Coordinates of C-alpha atoms in Angstrom, one line a residue:
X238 CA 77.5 53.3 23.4
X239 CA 75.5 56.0 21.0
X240 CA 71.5 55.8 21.9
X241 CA 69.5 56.9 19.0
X242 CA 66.7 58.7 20.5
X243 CA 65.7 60.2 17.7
X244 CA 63.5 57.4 16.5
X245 CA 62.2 56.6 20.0
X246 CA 60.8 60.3 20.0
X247 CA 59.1 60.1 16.6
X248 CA 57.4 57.1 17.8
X249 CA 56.6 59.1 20.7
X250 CA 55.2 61.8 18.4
X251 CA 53.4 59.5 16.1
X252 CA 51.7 57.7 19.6
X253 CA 50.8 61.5 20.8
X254 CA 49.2 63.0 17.7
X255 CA 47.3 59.3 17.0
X256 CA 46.0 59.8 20.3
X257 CA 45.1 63.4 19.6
X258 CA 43.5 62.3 16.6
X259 CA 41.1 60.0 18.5
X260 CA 40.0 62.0 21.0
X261 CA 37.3 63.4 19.2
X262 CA 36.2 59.8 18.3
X263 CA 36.2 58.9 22.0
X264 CA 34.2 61.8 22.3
X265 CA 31.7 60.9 20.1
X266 CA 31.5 57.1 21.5
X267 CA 31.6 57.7 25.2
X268 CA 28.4 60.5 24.0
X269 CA 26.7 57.8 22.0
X270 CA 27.1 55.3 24.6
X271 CA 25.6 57.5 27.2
X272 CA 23.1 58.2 25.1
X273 CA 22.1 54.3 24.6
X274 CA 22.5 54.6 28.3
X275 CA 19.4 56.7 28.7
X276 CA 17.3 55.2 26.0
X277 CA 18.1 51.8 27.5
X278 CA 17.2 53.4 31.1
X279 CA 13.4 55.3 29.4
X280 CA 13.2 51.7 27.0
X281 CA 13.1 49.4 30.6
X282 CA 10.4 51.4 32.5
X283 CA 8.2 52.0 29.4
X284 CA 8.3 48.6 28.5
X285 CA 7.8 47.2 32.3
X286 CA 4.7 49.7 32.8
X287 CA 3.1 48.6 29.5
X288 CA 3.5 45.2 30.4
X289 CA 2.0 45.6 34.0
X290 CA -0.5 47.9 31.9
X291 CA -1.4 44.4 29.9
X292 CA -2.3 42.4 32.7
X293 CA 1.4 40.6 33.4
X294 CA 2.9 40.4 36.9
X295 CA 5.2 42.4 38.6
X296 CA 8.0 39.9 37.9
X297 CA 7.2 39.5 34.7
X298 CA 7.3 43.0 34.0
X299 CA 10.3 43.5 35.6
X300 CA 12.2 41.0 33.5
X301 CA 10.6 42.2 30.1
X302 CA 11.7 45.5 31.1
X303 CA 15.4 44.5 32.1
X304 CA 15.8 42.5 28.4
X305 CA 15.1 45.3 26.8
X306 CA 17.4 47.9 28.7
X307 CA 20.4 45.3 28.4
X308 CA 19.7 44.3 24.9
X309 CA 19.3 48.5 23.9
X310 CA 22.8 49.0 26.2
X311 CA 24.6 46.4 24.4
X312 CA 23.7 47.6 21.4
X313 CA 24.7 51.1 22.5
X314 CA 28.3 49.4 23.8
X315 CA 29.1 48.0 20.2
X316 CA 27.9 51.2 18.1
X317 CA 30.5 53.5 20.3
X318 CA 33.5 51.0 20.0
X319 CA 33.0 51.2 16.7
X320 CA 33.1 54.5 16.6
X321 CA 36.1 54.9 18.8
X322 CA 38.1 52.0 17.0
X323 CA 36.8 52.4 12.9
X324 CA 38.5 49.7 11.9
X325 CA 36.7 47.7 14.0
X326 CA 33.3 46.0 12.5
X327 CA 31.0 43.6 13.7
X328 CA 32.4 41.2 11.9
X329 CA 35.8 41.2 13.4
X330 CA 34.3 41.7 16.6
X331 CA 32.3 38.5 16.4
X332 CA 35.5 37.1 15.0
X333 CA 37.8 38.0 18.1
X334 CA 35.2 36.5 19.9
X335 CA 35.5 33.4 18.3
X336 CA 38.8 32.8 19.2
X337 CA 37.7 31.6 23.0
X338 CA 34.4 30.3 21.2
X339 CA 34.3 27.2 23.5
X340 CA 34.8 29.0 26.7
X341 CA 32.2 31.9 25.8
X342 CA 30.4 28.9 24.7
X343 CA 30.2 27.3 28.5
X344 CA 29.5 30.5 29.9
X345 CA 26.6 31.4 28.3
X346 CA 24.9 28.3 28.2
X347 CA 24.8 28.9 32.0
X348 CA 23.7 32.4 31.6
X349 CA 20.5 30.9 29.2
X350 CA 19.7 29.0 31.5
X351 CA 19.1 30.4 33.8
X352 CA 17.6 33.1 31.9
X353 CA 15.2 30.9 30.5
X354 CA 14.9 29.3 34.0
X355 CA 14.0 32.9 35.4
X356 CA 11.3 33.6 32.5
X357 CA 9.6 30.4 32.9
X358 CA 9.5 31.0 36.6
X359 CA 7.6 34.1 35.7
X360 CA 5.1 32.8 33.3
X361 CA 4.1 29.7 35.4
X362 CA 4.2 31.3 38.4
X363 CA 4.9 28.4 40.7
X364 CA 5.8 31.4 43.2
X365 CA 6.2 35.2 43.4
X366 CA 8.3 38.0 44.4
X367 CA 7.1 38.1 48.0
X368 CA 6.3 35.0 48.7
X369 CA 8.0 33.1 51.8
X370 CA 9.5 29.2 50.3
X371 CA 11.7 26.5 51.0
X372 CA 14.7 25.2 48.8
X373 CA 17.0 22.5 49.7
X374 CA 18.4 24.3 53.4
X375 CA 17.4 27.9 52.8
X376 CA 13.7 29.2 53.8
X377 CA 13.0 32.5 53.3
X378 CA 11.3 35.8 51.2
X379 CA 11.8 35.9 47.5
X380 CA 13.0 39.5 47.3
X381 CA 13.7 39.9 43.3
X382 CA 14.0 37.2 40.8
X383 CA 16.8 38.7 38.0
X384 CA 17.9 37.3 35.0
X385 CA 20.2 34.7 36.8
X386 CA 19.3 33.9 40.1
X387 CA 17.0 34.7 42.4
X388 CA 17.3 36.6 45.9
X389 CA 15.9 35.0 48.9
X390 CA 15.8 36.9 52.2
X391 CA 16.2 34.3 55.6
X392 CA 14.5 35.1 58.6
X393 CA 17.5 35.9 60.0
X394 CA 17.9 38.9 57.3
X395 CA 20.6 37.1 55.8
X396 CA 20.4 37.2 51.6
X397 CA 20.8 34.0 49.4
X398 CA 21.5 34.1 46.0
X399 CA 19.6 30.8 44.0
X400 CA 20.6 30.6 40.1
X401 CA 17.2 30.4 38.6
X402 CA 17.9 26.8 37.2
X403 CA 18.3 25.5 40.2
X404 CA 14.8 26.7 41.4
X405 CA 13.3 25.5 38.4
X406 CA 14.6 21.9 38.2
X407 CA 14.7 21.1 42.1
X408 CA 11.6 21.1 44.3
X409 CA 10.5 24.1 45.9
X410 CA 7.9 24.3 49.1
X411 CA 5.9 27.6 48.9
X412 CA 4.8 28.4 52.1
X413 CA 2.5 31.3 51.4
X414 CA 0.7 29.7 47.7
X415 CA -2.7 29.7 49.7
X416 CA -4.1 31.8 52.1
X417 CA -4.7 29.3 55.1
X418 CA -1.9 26.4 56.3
X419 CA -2.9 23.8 58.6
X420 CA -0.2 23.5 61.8
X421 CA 0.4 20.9 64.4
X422 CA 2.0 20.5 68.0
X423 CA 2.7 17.6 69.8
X424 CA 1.5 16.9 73.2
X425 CA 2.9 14.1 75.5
X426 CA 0.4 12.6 78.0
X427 CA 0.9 9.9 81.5
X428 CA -0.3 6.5 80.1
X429 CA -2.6 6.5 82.8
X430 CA -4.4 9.4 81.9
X431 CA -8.2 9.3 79.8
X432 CA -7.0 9.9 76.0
X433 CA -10.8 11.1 75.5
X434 CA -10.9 13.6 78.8
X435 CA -7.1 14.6 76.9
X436 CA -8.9 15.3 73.3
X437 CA -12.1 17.2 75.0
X438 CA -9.7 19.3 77.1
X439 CA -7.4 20.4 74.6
X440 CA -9.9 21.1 71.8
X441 CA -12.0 23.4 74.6
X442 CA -8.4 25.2 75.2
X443 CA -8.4 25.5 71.7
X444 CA -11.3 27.6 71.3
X445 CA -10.0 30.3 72.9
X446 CA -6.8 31.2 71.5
X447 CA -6.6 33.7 69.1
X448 CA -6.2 33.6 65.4
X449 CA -7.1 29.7 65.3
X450 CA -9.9 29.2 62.4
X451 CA -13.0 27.8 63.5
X452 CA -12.9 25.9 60.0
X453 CA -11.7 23.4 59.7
X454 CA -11.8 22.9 62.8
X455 CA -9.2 21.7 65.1
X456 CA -8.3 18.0 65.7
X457 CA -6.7 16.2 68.0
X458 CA -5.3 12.4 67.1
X459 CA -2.9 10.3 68.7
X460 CA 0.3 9.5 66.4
X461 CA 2.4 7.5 69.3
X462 CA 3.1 5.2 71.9
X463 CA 5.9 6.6 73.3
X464 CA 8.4 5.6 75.5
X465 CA 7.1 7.4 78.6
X466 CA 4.1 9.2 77.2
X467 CA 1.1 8.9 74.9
X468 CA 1.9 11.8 72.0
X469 CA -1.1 13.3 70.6
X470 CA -0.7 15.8 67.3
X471 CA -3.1 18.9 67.8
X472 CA -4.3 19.8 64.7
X473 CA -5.4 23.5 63.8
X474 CA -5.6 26.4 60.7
X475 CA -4.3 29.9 60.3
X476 CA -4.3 32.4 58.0
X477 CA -2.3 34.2 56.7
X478 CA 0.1 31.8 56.6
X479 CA 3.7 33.6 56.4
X480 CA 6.4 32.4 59.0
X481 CA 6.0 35.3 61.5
X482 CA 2.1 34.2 62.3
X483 CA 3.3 30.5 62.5
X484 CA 6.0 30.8 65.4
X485 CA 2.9 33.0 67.2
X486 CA 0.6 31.0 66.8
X487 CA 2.4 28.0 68.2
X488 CA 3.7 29.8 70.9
X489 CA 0.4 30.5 72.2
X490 CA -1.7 27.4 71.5
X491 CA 1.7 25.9 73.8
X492 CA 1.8 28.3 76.3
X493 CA -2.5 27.6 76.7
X494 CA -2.6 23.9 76.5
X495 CA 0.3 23.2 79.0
X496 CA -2.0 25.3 82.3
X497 CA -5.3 23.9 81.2
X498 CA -4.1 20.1 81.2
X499 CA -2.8 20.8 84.5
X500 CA -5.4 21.9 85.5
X501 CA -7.7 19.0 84.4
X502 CA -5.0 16.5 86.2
X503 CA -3.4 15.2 83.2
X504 CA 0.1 14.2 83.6
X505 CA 3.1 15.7 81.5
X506 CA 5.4 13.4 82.1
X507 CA 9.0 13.4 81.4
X508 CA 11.4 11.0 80.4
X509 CA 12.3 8.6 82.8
X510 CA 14.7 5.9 82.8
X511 CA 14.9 2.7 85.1
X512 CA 17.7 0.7 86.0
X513 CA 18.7 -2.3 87.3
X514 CA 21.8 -4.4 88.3
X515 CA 22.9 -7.4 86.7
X516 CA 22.2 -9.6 89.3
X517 CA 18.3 -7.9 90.3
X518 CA 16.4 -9.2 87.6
X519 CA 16.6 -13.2 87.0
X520 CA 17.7 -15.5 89.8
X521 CA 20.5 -17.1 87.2
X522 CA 22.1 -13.5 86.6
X523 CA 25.3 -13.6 88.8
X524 CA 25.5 -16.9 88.0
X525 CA 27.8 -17.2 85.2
X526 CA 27.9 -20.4 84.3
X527 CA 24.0 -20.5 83.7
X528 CA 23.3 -16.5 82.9
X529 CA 22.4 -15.5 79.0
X530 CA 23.7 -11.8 78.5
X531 CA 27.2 -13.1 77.1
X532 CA 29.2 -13.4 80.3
X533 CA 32.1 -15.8 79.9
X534 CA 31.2 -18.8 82.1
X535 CA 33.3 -19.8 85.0
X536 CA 33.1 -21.9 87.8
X537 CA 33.9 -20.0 90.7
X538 CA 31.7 -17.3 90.7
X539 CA 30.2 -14.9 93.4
X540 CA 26.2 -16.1 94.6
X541 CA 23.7 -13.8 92.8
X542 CA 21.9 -11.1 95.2
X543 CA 18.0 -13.3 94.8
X544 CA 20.1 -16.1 96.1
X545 CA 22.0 -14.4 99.0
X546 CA 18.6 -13.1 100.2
X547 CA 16.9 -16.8 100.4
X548 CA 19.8 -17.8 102.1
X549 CA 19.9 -18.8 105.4
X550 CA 21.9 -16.2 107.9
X551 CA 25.0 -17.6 109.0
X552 CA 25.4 -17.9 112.7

């Protein structure tokens, strides 16, 4: 079997000196896009500092500034391919990118929205980059809010990433939007104990931990009849209000109350359960022909306990 390698070498050749040929055109576009590069890089801080300059937020001017450094890089990206590939135009770019139209379709609907998500967050504000909020089962710090989604920091320094729609659409709990927050422990007292004596010694406890405001003041009501204790919600308000100072405070206004109602002989009780046989509490339980719980009914059936103590002792 003769190879021809002849014509496998010209092709060779031809691939070689094309390649040669384009080098100086890779040159040129690789330069140009590293030079959209930096514009893009000077183009994002001008605009975010002119923007912060005009009264807008951080976040705000953040975003502004990120728009324009992607929008000046993409720009940048196109001009050196074309460059590098001359036969390429932005006509048969857009055209190649027709041809998966309906999938580039999906994905950027996504990507609007929640880049239109993200701005709106910005311009109405309903929180900021360092505030501390709740979504759905993650609490946390907003760290950054980008283009897409925004980063939440837990308070066990783990990061979440939100999409920004998904912020925008579903309800949010800002913890930090004002600069007091009202909190509340319970307290369990005896039913025996005075409710009022409870209130008056409490609220004097209260006094005297730190960090509680003076006004409002604090307030103690009575939210339950418990099983084995009278709950009463003590009522009292910070500031500032981020999640640090709220484990504190609670911690202390806990640790206070729990010696001083002691003190003042006011039962803390804890749960307590009573129990009692089948046959202790009626005198027709044993008796399972006349009892009520669901027993089946029989004649022959052992004398309930009330019973064997009225008896008569056998000789």
């Amino acid at each position: 079997m003769n190879w021809q390698l002849e014509p496998i070498l010209t092709r060779f050749q031809a691939l070689v000196q094309g390649l040669l040929n384009s080098l100086p055109n890779m040159a040129l576009g690789v330069l140009l896009f590293l030079l959209f590069w930096f514009v893009s890089g000077v183009s994002r801080r001008t605009v975010q500092a002119l923007a912060e300059r005009a009264g807008q937020s951080a976040g705000i001017a953040l975003v502004f500034g990120r728009l324009t450094g992607w929008v000046i890089l993409t720009l940048g990206l196109l001009v050196g391919l074309t460059v590098i590939f001359p036969t390429l135009t932005a006509a048969s770019l857009f055209g190649a990118l027709g041809v998966s139209g309906v999938a580039i379709g999906f994905a950027f609907k996504d990507i609007f929205q929640n880049l239109l998500a993200g701005l709106l967050i910005l311009i109405t504000r309903p929180f900021r980059i360092g505030d501390q909020i709740v979504s759905g089962e993650h609490e946390g710090t907003v760290e950054d809010i980008q283009v897409r989604a925004t980063l939440l920091r837990t308070y066990d320094n783990r990061r979440v990433v939100i999409p920004n729609s998904e912020l925008y659409t579903n309800r949010v709990i800002v913890n930090t939007a004002y600069d007091r927050r009202r909190l509340a422990v319970t307290v369990g007292i005896g039913y025996g104990d005075d409710i009022a004596h409870a209130k008056r010694v409490i609220l004097e406890t209260l006094s005297g931990v730190e960090d509680i405001r003076p006004d409002p003041a604090p307030t103690v009501l009575v939210r339950e009849l418990a099983d084995f204790s009278v709950n009463l919600e003590v009522r009292y308000w910070i500031d500032p209000p981020v999640r640090r100072e709220v484990v504190e405070s609670q911690d202390r206004v806990l640790e206070a109350l729990k010696p001083a109602l002691i003190e003042a002989g006011i039962d803390l009780p804890l749960p307590t359960q009573q129990v009692l046989f089948h046959d202790q509490t009626e005198e027709t339980d044993g008796d399972r022909a006349r009892q009520r719980e669901g027993w089946p009914a029989r004649e022959s059936n052992p004398r309930p306990r009330a019973a064997l103590r009225q008896a008569p002792e056998m000789p």
